[in-house]
Amino acid sequence: MEIILLYRAPAWANNITSRQQRLLNSIQRKFLLNITGAYSTTPTAALQVIEGITPLHMKSQMESILVRVDRLRRDCHWEGSSFLCQDFQQPNPPIIIHPANFDLQDRISIVSDPHPPAEAIYTDGSYLEGEKGCAFCVIQNNIQIHQ
């Protein structure tokens, strides 16, 4: 239900009116009463606290901020807080090499560095047939010290 209500929230949740906020609370209230089995006189805010569920108007505003800052790369100010796009990590760009043209030997340098760093960390990860795995090792002065 929540996913359906918050669909495209960044498009409409930038400036939620008090009427929209009340409407979202009334929709969420029906579900909270069923989940908790509380009396119908219990305030909606209390039901949200009891269940640890964020109010829908806040979730929609959070989605809006996320899209504006992370995807659109625009700074955002909301209720006294500033969210600056340079504070958020950018995802790595997708690999644009077709797998048939990918040559591993051209991508890995096997030439030893004349001035290697004092410490290096190497990581690897994989996902195959529903199984995940990862590994790391730390090399210091050409000696593996952690794995």
mmCIF file with all atom_site columns, C-alpha atoms in Angstrom:
data_model
loop_
_atom_site.group_PDB
_atom_site.id
_atom_site.type_symbol
_atom_site.label_atom_id
_atom_site.label_alt_id
_atom_site.label_comp_id
_atom_site.label_asym_id
_atom_site.label_entity_id
_atom_site.label_seq_id
_atom_site.pdbx_PDB_ins_code
_atom_site.Cartn_x
_atom_site.Cartn_y
_atom_site.Cartn_z
_atom_site.occupancy
_atom_site.B_iso_or_equiv
_atom_site.pdbx_formal_charge
_atom_site.auth_seq_id
_atom_site.auth_comp_id
_atom_site.auth_asym_id
_atom_site.auth_atom_id
_atom_site.pdbx_PDB_model_num
ATOM 1   C CA . MET A 1 1   ? 0.000   0.000   0.000   1.00 0.00 ? 1   MET A CA 1
ATOM 2   C CA . GLU A 1 2   ? 2.758   2.415   0.941   1.00 0.00 ? 2   GLU A CA 1
ATOM 3   C CA . ILE A 1 3   ? 4.614   1.834   -2.316  1.00 0.00 ? 3   ILE A CA 1
ATOM 4   C CA . ILE A 1 4   ? 1.490   2.635   -4.300  1.00 0.00 ? 4   ILE A CA 1
ATOM 5   C CA . LEU A 1 5   ? 0.800   5.828   -2.338  1.00 0.00 ? 5   LEU A CA 1
ATOM 6   C CA . LEU A 1 6   ? 4.379   7.040   -2.615  1.00 0.00 ? 6   LEU A CA 1
ATOM 7   C CA . TYR A 1 7   ? 4.688   6.276   -6.321  1.00 0.00 ? 7   TYR A CA 1
ATOM 8   C CA . ARG A 1 8   ? 6.145   9.354   -8.003  1.00 0.00 ? 8   ARG A CA 1
ATOM 9   C CA . ALA A 1 9   ? 6.201   11.179  -4.658  1.00 0.00 ? 9   ALA A CA 1
ATOM 10  C CA . PRO A 1 10  ? 9.132   13.362  -5.760  1.00 0.00 ? 10  PRO A CA 1
ATOM 11  C CA . ALA A 1 11  ? 6.833   14.911  -8.360  1.00 0.00 ? 11  ALA A CA 1
ATOM 12  C CA . TRP A 1 12  ? 4.076   15.923  -5.930  1.00 0.00 ? 12  TRP A CA 1
ATOM 13  C CA . ALA A 1 13  ? 5.639   15.906  -2.446  1.00 0.00 ? 13  ALA A CA 1
ATOM 14  C CA . ASN A 1 14  ? 7.888   18.928  -2.715  1.00 0.00 ? 14  ASN A CA 1
ATOM 15  C CA . ASN A 1 15  ? 5.415   21.205  -0.923  1.00 0.00 ? 15  ASN A CA 1
ATOM 16  C CA . ILE A 1 16  ? 2.796   19.105  0.849   1.00 0.00 ? 16  ILE A CA 1
ATOM 17  C CA . THR A 1 17  ? -0.233  21.061  2.022   1.00 0.00 ? 17  THR A CA 1
ATOM 18  C CA . SER A 1 18  ? -1.814  20.444  5.406   1.00 0.00 ? 18  SER A CA 1
ATOM 19  C CA . ARG A 1 19  ? -4.827  18.958  3.586   1.00 0.00 ? 19  ARG A CA 1
ATOM 20  C CA . GLN A 1 20  ? -2.616  16.427  1.791   1.00 0.00 ? 20  GLN A CA 1
ATOM 21  C CA . GLN A 1 21  ? -0.891  15.634  5.082   1.00 0.00 ? 21  GLN A CA 1
ATOM 22  C CA . ARG A 1 22  ? -4.242  14.938  6.798   1.00 0.00 ? 22  ARG A CA 1
ATOM 23  C CA . LEU A 1 23  ? -5.343  12.760  3.868   1.00 0.00 ? 23  LEU A CA 1
ATOM 24  C CA . LEU A 1 24  ? -2.161  10.672  4.013   1.00 0.00 ? 24  LEU A CA 1
ATOM 25  C CA . ASN A 1 25  ? -2.518  10.309  7.805   1.00 0.00 ? 25  ASN A CA 1
ATOM 26  C CA . SER A 1 26  ? -6.139  9.176   7.492   1.00 0.00 ? 26  SER A CA 1
ATOM 27  C CA . ILE A 1 27  ? -5.174  6.515   4.937   1.00 0.00 ? 27  ILE A CA 1
ATOM 28  C CA . GLN A 1 28  ? -2.298  5.282   7.094   1.00 0.00 ? 28  GLN A CA 1
ATOM 29  C CA . ARG A 1 29  ? -4.457  5.361   10.255  1.00 0.00 ? 29  ARG A CA 1
ATOM 30  C CA . LYS A 1 30  ? -6.811  2.623   9.002   1.00 0.00 ? 30  LYS A CA 1
ATOM 31  C CA . PHE A 1 31  ? -3.904  0.249   8.500   1.00 0.00 ? 31  PHE A CA 1
ATOM 32  C CA . LEU A 1 32  ? -2.288  1.176   11.835  1.00 0.00 ? 32  LEU A CA 1
ATOM 33  C CA . LEU A 1 33  ? -5.533  0.447   13.709  1.00 0.00 ? 33  LEU A CA 1
ATOM 34  C CA . ASN A 1 34  ? -5.741  -2.985  12.065  1.00 0.00 ? 34  ASN A CA 1
ATOM 35  C CA . ILE A 1 35  ? -2.084  -3.768  12.777  1.00 0.00 ? 35  ILE A CA 1
ATOM 36  C CA . THR A 1 36  ? -2.113  -2.692  16.426  1.00 0.00 ? 36  THR A CA 1
ATOM 37  C CA . GLY A 1 37  ? -5.660  -3.627  17.383  1.00 0.00 ? 37  GLY A CA 1
ATOM 38  C CA . ALA A 1 38  ? -5.800  -0.367  19.332  1.00 0.00 ? 38  ALA A CA 1
ATOM 39  C CA . TYR A 1 39  ? -8.958  1.556   20.175  1.00 0.00 ? 39  TYR A CA 1
ATOM 40  C CA . SER A 1 40  ? -10.285 3.826   17.443  1.00 0.00 ? 40  SER A CA 1
ATOM 41  C CA . THR A 1 41  ? -9.775  6.802   19.780  1.00 0.00 ? 41  THR A CA 1
ATOM 42  C CA . THR A 1 42  ? -5.995  6.281   19.819  1.00 0.00 ? 42  THR A CA 1
ATOM 43  C CA . PRO A 1 43  ? -4.246  9.223   18.133  1.00 0.00 ? 43  PRO A CA 1
ATOM 44  C CA . THR A 1 44  ? -2.584  8.491   14.784  1.00 0.00 ? 44  THR A CA 1
ATOM 45  C CA . ALA A 1 45  ? 0.742   9.859   16.013  1.00 0.00 ? 45  ALA A CA 1
ATOM 46  C CA . ALA A 1 46  ? 0.694   7.398   18.937  1.00 0.00 ? 46  ALA A CA 1
ATOM 47  C CA . LEU A 1 47  ? -0.018  4.506   16.569  1.00 0.00 ? 47  LEU A CA 1
ATOM 48  C CA . GLN A 1 48  ? 2.892   5.559   14.371  1.00 0.00 ? 48  GLN A CA 1
ATOM 49  C CA . VAL A 1 49  ? 5.217   5.673   17.384  1.00 0.00 ? 49  VAL A CA 1
ATOM 50  C CA . ILE A 1 50  ? 4.010   2.314   18.739  1.00 0.00 ? 50  ILE A CA 1
ATOM 51  C CA . GLU A 1 51  ? 4.667   0.601   15.412  1.00 0.00 ? 51  GLU A CA 1
ATOM 52  C CA . GLY A 1 52  ? 7.799   2.599   14.587  1.00 0.00 ? 52  GLY A CA 1
ATOM 53  C CA . ILE A 1 53  ? 6.287   3.669   11.265  1.00 0.00 ? 53  ILE A CA 1
ATOM 54  C CA . THR A 1 54  ? 7.222   7.005   9.734   1.00 0.00 ? 54  THR A CA 1
ATOM 55  C CA . PRO A 1 55  ? 4.241   9.155   8.711   1.00 0.00 ? 55  PRO A CA 1
ATOM 56  C CA . LEU A 1 56  ? 3.535   9.001   4.975   1.00 0.00 ? 56  LEU A CA 1
ATOM 57  C CA . HIS A 1 57  ? 3.905   12.739  4.431   1.00 0.00 ? 57  HIS A CA 1
ATOM 58  C CA . MET A 1 58  ? 7.412   12.601  5.894   1.00 0.00 ? 58  MET A CA 1
ATOM 59  C CA . LYS A 1 59  ? 8.373   9.600   3.754   1.00 0.00 ? 59  LYS A CA 1
ATOM 60  C CA . SER A 1 60  ? 7.115   11.344  0.642   1.00 0.00 ? 60  SER A CA 1
ATOM 61  C CA . GLN A 1 61  ? 9.116   14.459  1.474   1.00 0.00 ? 61  GLN A CA 1
ATOM 62  C CA . MET A 1 62  ? 12.202  12.310  2.124   1.00 0.00 ? 62  MET A CA 1
ATOM 63  C CA . GLU A 1 63  ? 11.766  10.697  -1.301  1.00 0.00 ? 63  GLU A CA 1
ATOM 64  C CA . SER A 1 64  ? 11.460  14.143  -2.862  1.00 0.00 ? 64  SER A CA 1
ATOM 65  C CA . ILE A 1 65  ? 14.657  15.342  -1.175  1.00 0.00 ? 65  ILE A CA 1
ATOM 66  C CA . LEU A 1 66  ? 16.525  12.199  -2.198  1.00 0.00 ? 66  LEU A CA 1
ATOM 67  C CA . VAL A 1 67  ? 15.619  12.630  -5.850  1.00 0.00 ? 67  VAL A CA 1
ATOM 68  C CA . ARG A 1 68  ? 16.419  16.335  -5.913  1.00 0.00 ? 68  ARG A CA 1
ATOM 69  C CA . VAL A 1 69  ? 19.781  15.998  -4.163  1.00 0.00 ? 69  VAL A CA 1
ATOM 70  C CA . ASP A 1 70  ? 21.045  12.634  -5.371  1.00 0.00 ? 70  ASP A CA 1
ATOM 71  C CA . ARG A 1 71  ? 19.647  12.299  -8.872  1.00 0.00 ? 71  ARG A CA 1
ATOM 72  C CA . LEU A 1 72  ? 18.993  15.869  -10.004 1.00 0.00 ? 72  LEU A CA 1
ATOM 73  C CA . ARG A 1 73  ? 22.114  17.169  -8.185  1.00 0.00 ? 73  ARG A CA 1
ATOM 74  C CA . ARG A 1 74  ? 20.292  20.170  -6.691  1.00 0.00 ? 74  ARG A CA 1
ATOM 75  C CA . ASP A 1 75  ? 20.807  21.468  -3.182  1.00 0.00 ? 75  ASP A CA 1
ATOM 76  C CA . CYS A 1 76  ? 17.734  21.260  -0.971  1.00 0.00 ? 76  CYS A CA 1
ATOM 77  C CA . HIS A 1 77  ? 16.675  23.071  2.200   1.00 0.00 ? 77  HIS A CA 1
ATOM 78  C CA . TRP A 1 78  ? 13.927  21.506  4.330   1.00 0.00 ? 78  TRP A CA 1
ATOM 79  C CA . GLU A 1 79  ? 12.754  22.553  7.789   1.00 0.00 ? 79  GLU A CA 1
ATOM 80  C CA . GLY A 1 80  ? 16.032  24.240  8.698   1.00 0.00 ? 80  GLY A CA 1
ATOM 81  C CA . SER A 1 81  ? 18.277  21.476  7.340   1.00 0.00 ? 81  SER A CA 1
ATOM 82  C CA . SER A 1 82  ? 20.408  21.782  4.240   1.00 0.00 ? 82  SER A CA 1
ATOM 83  C CA . PHE A 1 83  ? 21.135  18.843  1.972   1.00 0.00 ? 83  PHE A CA 1
ATOM 84  C CA . LEU A 1 84  ? 23.993  19.636  -0.389  1.00 0.00 ? 84  LEU A CA 1
ATOM 85  C CA . CYS A 1 85  ? 24.568  17.492  -3.451  1.00 0.00 ? 85  CYS A CA 1
ATOM 86  C CA . GLN A 1 86  ? 28.369  17.520  -3.028  1.00 0.00 ? 86  GLN A CA 1
ATOM 87  C CA . ASP A 1 87  ? 27.931  15.747  0.346   1.00 0.00 ? 87  ASP A CA 1
ATOM 88  C CA . PHE A 1 88  ? 26.490  12.650  -1.337  1.00 0.00 ? 88  PHE A CA 1
ATOM 89  C CA . GLN A 1 89  ? 28.601  10.043  -3.084  1.00 0.00 ? 89  GLN A CA 1
ATOM 90  C CA . GLN A 1 90  ? 28.067  9.645   -6.801  1.00 0.00 ? 90  GLN A CA 1
ATOM 91  C CA . PRO A 1 91  ? 27.578  6.142   -8.196  1.00 0.00 ? 91  PRO A CA 1
ATOM 92  C CA . ASN A 1 92  ? 30.231  4.774   -10.501 1.00 0.00 ? 92  ASN A CA 1
ATOM 93  C CA . PRO A 1 93  ? 29.407  5.266   -14.150 1.00 0.00 ? 93  PRO A CA 1
ATOM 94  C CA . PRO A 1 94  ? 28.240  2.109   -15.901 1.00 0.00 ? 94  PRO A CA 1
ATOM 95  C CA . ILE A 1 95  ? 30.757  0.146   -17.930 1.00 0.00 ? 95  ILE A CA 1
ATOM 96  C CA . ILE A 1 96  ? 30.167  0.970   -21.567 1.00 0.00 ? 96  ILE A CA 1
ATOM 97  C CA . ILE A 1 97  ? 32.297  -1.852  -22.964 1.00 0.00 ? 97  ILE A CA 1
ATOM 98  C CA . HIS A 1 98  ? 30.393  -4.673  -24.597 1.00 0.00 ? 98  HIS A CA 1
ATOM 99  C CA . PRO A 1 99  ? 31.273  -8.004  -22.903 1.00 0.00 ? 99  PRO A CA 1
ATOM 100 C CA . ALA A 1 100 ? 32.431  -9.457  -26.239 1.00 0.00 ? 100 ALA A CA 1
ATOM 101 C CA . ASN A 1 101 ? 35.009  -6.646  -26.546 1.00 0.00 ? 101 ASN A CA 1
ATOM 102 C CA . PHE A 1 102 ? 36.225  -6.816  -22.959 1.00 0.00 ? 102 PHE A CA 1
ATOM 103 C CA . ASP A 1 103 ? 39.843  -7.939  -22.830 1.00 0.00 ? 103 ASP A CA 1
ATOM 104 C CA . LEU A 1 104 ? 41.004  -8.573  -19.276 1.00 0.00 ? 104 LEU A CA 1
ATOM 105 C CA . GLN A 1 105 ? 44.686  -8.222  -20.156 1.00 0.00 ? 105 GLN A CA 1
ATOM 106 C CA . ASP A 1 106 ? 44.057  -4.642  -21.272 1.00 0.00 ? 106 ASP A CA 1
ATOM 107 C CA . ARG A 1 107 ? 42.327  -3.795  -17.986 1.00 0.00 ? 107 ARG A CA 1
ATOM 108 C CA . ILE A 1 108 ? 44.796  -5.162  -15.429 1.00 0.00 ? 108 ILE A CA 1
ATOM 109 C CA . SER A 1 109 ? 48.305  -3.837  -15.023 1.00 0.00 ? 109 SER A CA 1
ATOM 110 C CA . ILE A 1 110 ? 50.808  -6.551  -14.172 1.00 0.00 ? 110 ILE A CA 1
ATOM 111 C CA . VAL A 1 111 ? 53.809  -4.239  -14.358 1.00 0.00 ? 111 VAL A CA 1
ATOM 112 C CA . SER A 1 112 ? 55.279  -3.717  -10.913 1.00 0.00 ? 112 SER A CA 1
ATOM 113 C CA . ASP A 1 113 ? 55.281  -0.186  -9.620  1.00 0.00 ? 113 ASP A CA 1
ATOM 114 C CA . PRO A 1 114 ? 58.832  1.129   -8.996  1.00 0.00 ? 114 PRO A CA 1
ATOM 115 C CA . HIS A 1 115 ? 57.497  3.064   -5.989  1.00 0.00 ? 115 HIS A CA 1
ATOM 116 C CA . PRO A 1 116 ? 54.747  0.880   -4.479  1.00 0.00 ? 116 PRO A CA 1
ATOM 117 C CA . PRO A 1 117 ? 52.673  2.371   -1.659  1.00 0.00 ? 117 PRO A CA 1
ATOM 118 C CA . ALA A 1 118 ? 53.627  1.325   1.858   1.00 0.00 ? 118 ALA A CA 1
ATOM 119 C CA . GLU A 1 119 ? 50.182  -0.201  2.333   1.00 0.00 ? 119 GLU A CA 1
ATOM 120 C CA . ALA A 1 120 ? 47.627  -1.414  -0.208  1.00 0.00 ? 120 ALA A CA 1
ATOM 121 C CA . ILE A 1 121 ? 44.141  -2.857  0.212   1.00 0.00 ? 121 ILE A CA 1
ATOM 122 C CA . TYR A 1 122 ? 42.624  -5.132  -2.415  1.00 0.00 ? 122 TYR A CA 1
ATOM 123 C CA . THR A 1 123 ? 38.971  -6.181  -2.504  1.00 0.00 ? 123 THR A CA 1
ATOM 124 C CA . ASP A 1 124 ? 36.835  -8.503  -4.583  1.00 0.00 ? 124 ASP A CA 1
ATOM 125 C CA . GLY A 1 125 ? 33.214  -9.590  -4.592  1.00 0.00 ? 125 GLY A CA 1
ATOM 126 C CA . SER A 1 126 ? 30.991  -11.916 -6.537  1.00 0.00 ? 126 SER A CA 1
ATOM 127 C CA . TYR A 1 127 ? 27.403  -13.029 -6.901  1.00 0.00 ? 127 TYR A CA 1
ATOM 128 C CA . LEU A 1 128 ? 26.647  -16.356 -8.562  1.00 0.00 ? 128 LEU A CA 1
ATOM 129 C CA . GLU A 1 129 ? 23.495  -18.473 -8.481  1.00 0.00 ? 129 GLU A CA 1
ATOM 130 C CA . GLY A 1 130 ? 22.072  -16.658 -5.465  1.00 0.00 ? 130 GLY A CA 1
ATOM 131 C CA . GLU A 1 131 ? 25.295  -16.897 -3.450  1.00 0.00 ? 131 GLU A CA 1
ATOM 132 C CA . LYS A 1 132 ? 27.317  -13.838 -2.486  1.00 0.00 ? 132 LYS A CA 1
ATOM 133 C CA . GLY A 1 133 ? 30.953  -13.685 -1.542  1.00 0.00 ? 133 GLY A CA 1
ATOM 134 C CA . CYS A 1 134 ? 33.630  -11.129 -0.876  1.00 0.00 ? 134 CYS A CA 1
ATOM 135 C CA . ALA A 1 135 ? 37.255  -10.988 0.177   1.00 0.00 ? 135 ALA A CA 1
ATOM 136 C CA . PHE A 1 136 ? 39.947  -8.469  1.001   1.00 0.00 ? 136 PHE A CA 1
ATOM 137 C CA . CYS A 1 137 ? 43.614  -8.439  1.820   1.00 0.00 ? 137 CYS A CA 1
ATOM 138 C CA . VAL A 1 138 ? 45.950  -5.797  3.165   1.00 0.00 ? 138 VAL A CA 1
ATOM 139 C CA . ILE A 1 139 ? 49.527  -5.770  1.980   1.00 0.00 ? 139 ILE A CA 1
ATOM 140 C CA . GLN A 1 140 ? 52.119  -3.769  3.845   1.00 0.00 ? 140 GLN A CA 1
ATOM 141 C CA . ASN A 1 141 ? 55.720  -3.610  2.600   1.00 0.00 ? 141 ASN A CA 1
ATOM 142 C CA . ASN A 1 142 ? 54.988  -6.487  0.189   1.00 0.00 ? 142 ASN A CA 1
ATOM 143 C CA . ILE A 1 143 ? 53.750  -8.716  3.046   1.00 0.00 ? 143 ILE A CA 1
ATOM 144 C CA . GLN A 1 144 ? 50.111  -9.737  3.460   1.00 0.00 ? 144 GLN A CA 1
ATOM 145 C CA . ILE A 1 145 ? 49.106  -8.667  6.977   1.00 0.00 ? 145 ILE A CA 1
ATOM 146 C CA . HIS A 1 146 ? 45.285  -9.139  6.884   1.00 0.00 ? 146 HIS A CA 1
ATOM 147 C CA . GLN A 1 147 ? 42.831  -11.149 4.845   1.00 0.00 ? 147 GLN A CA 1
#
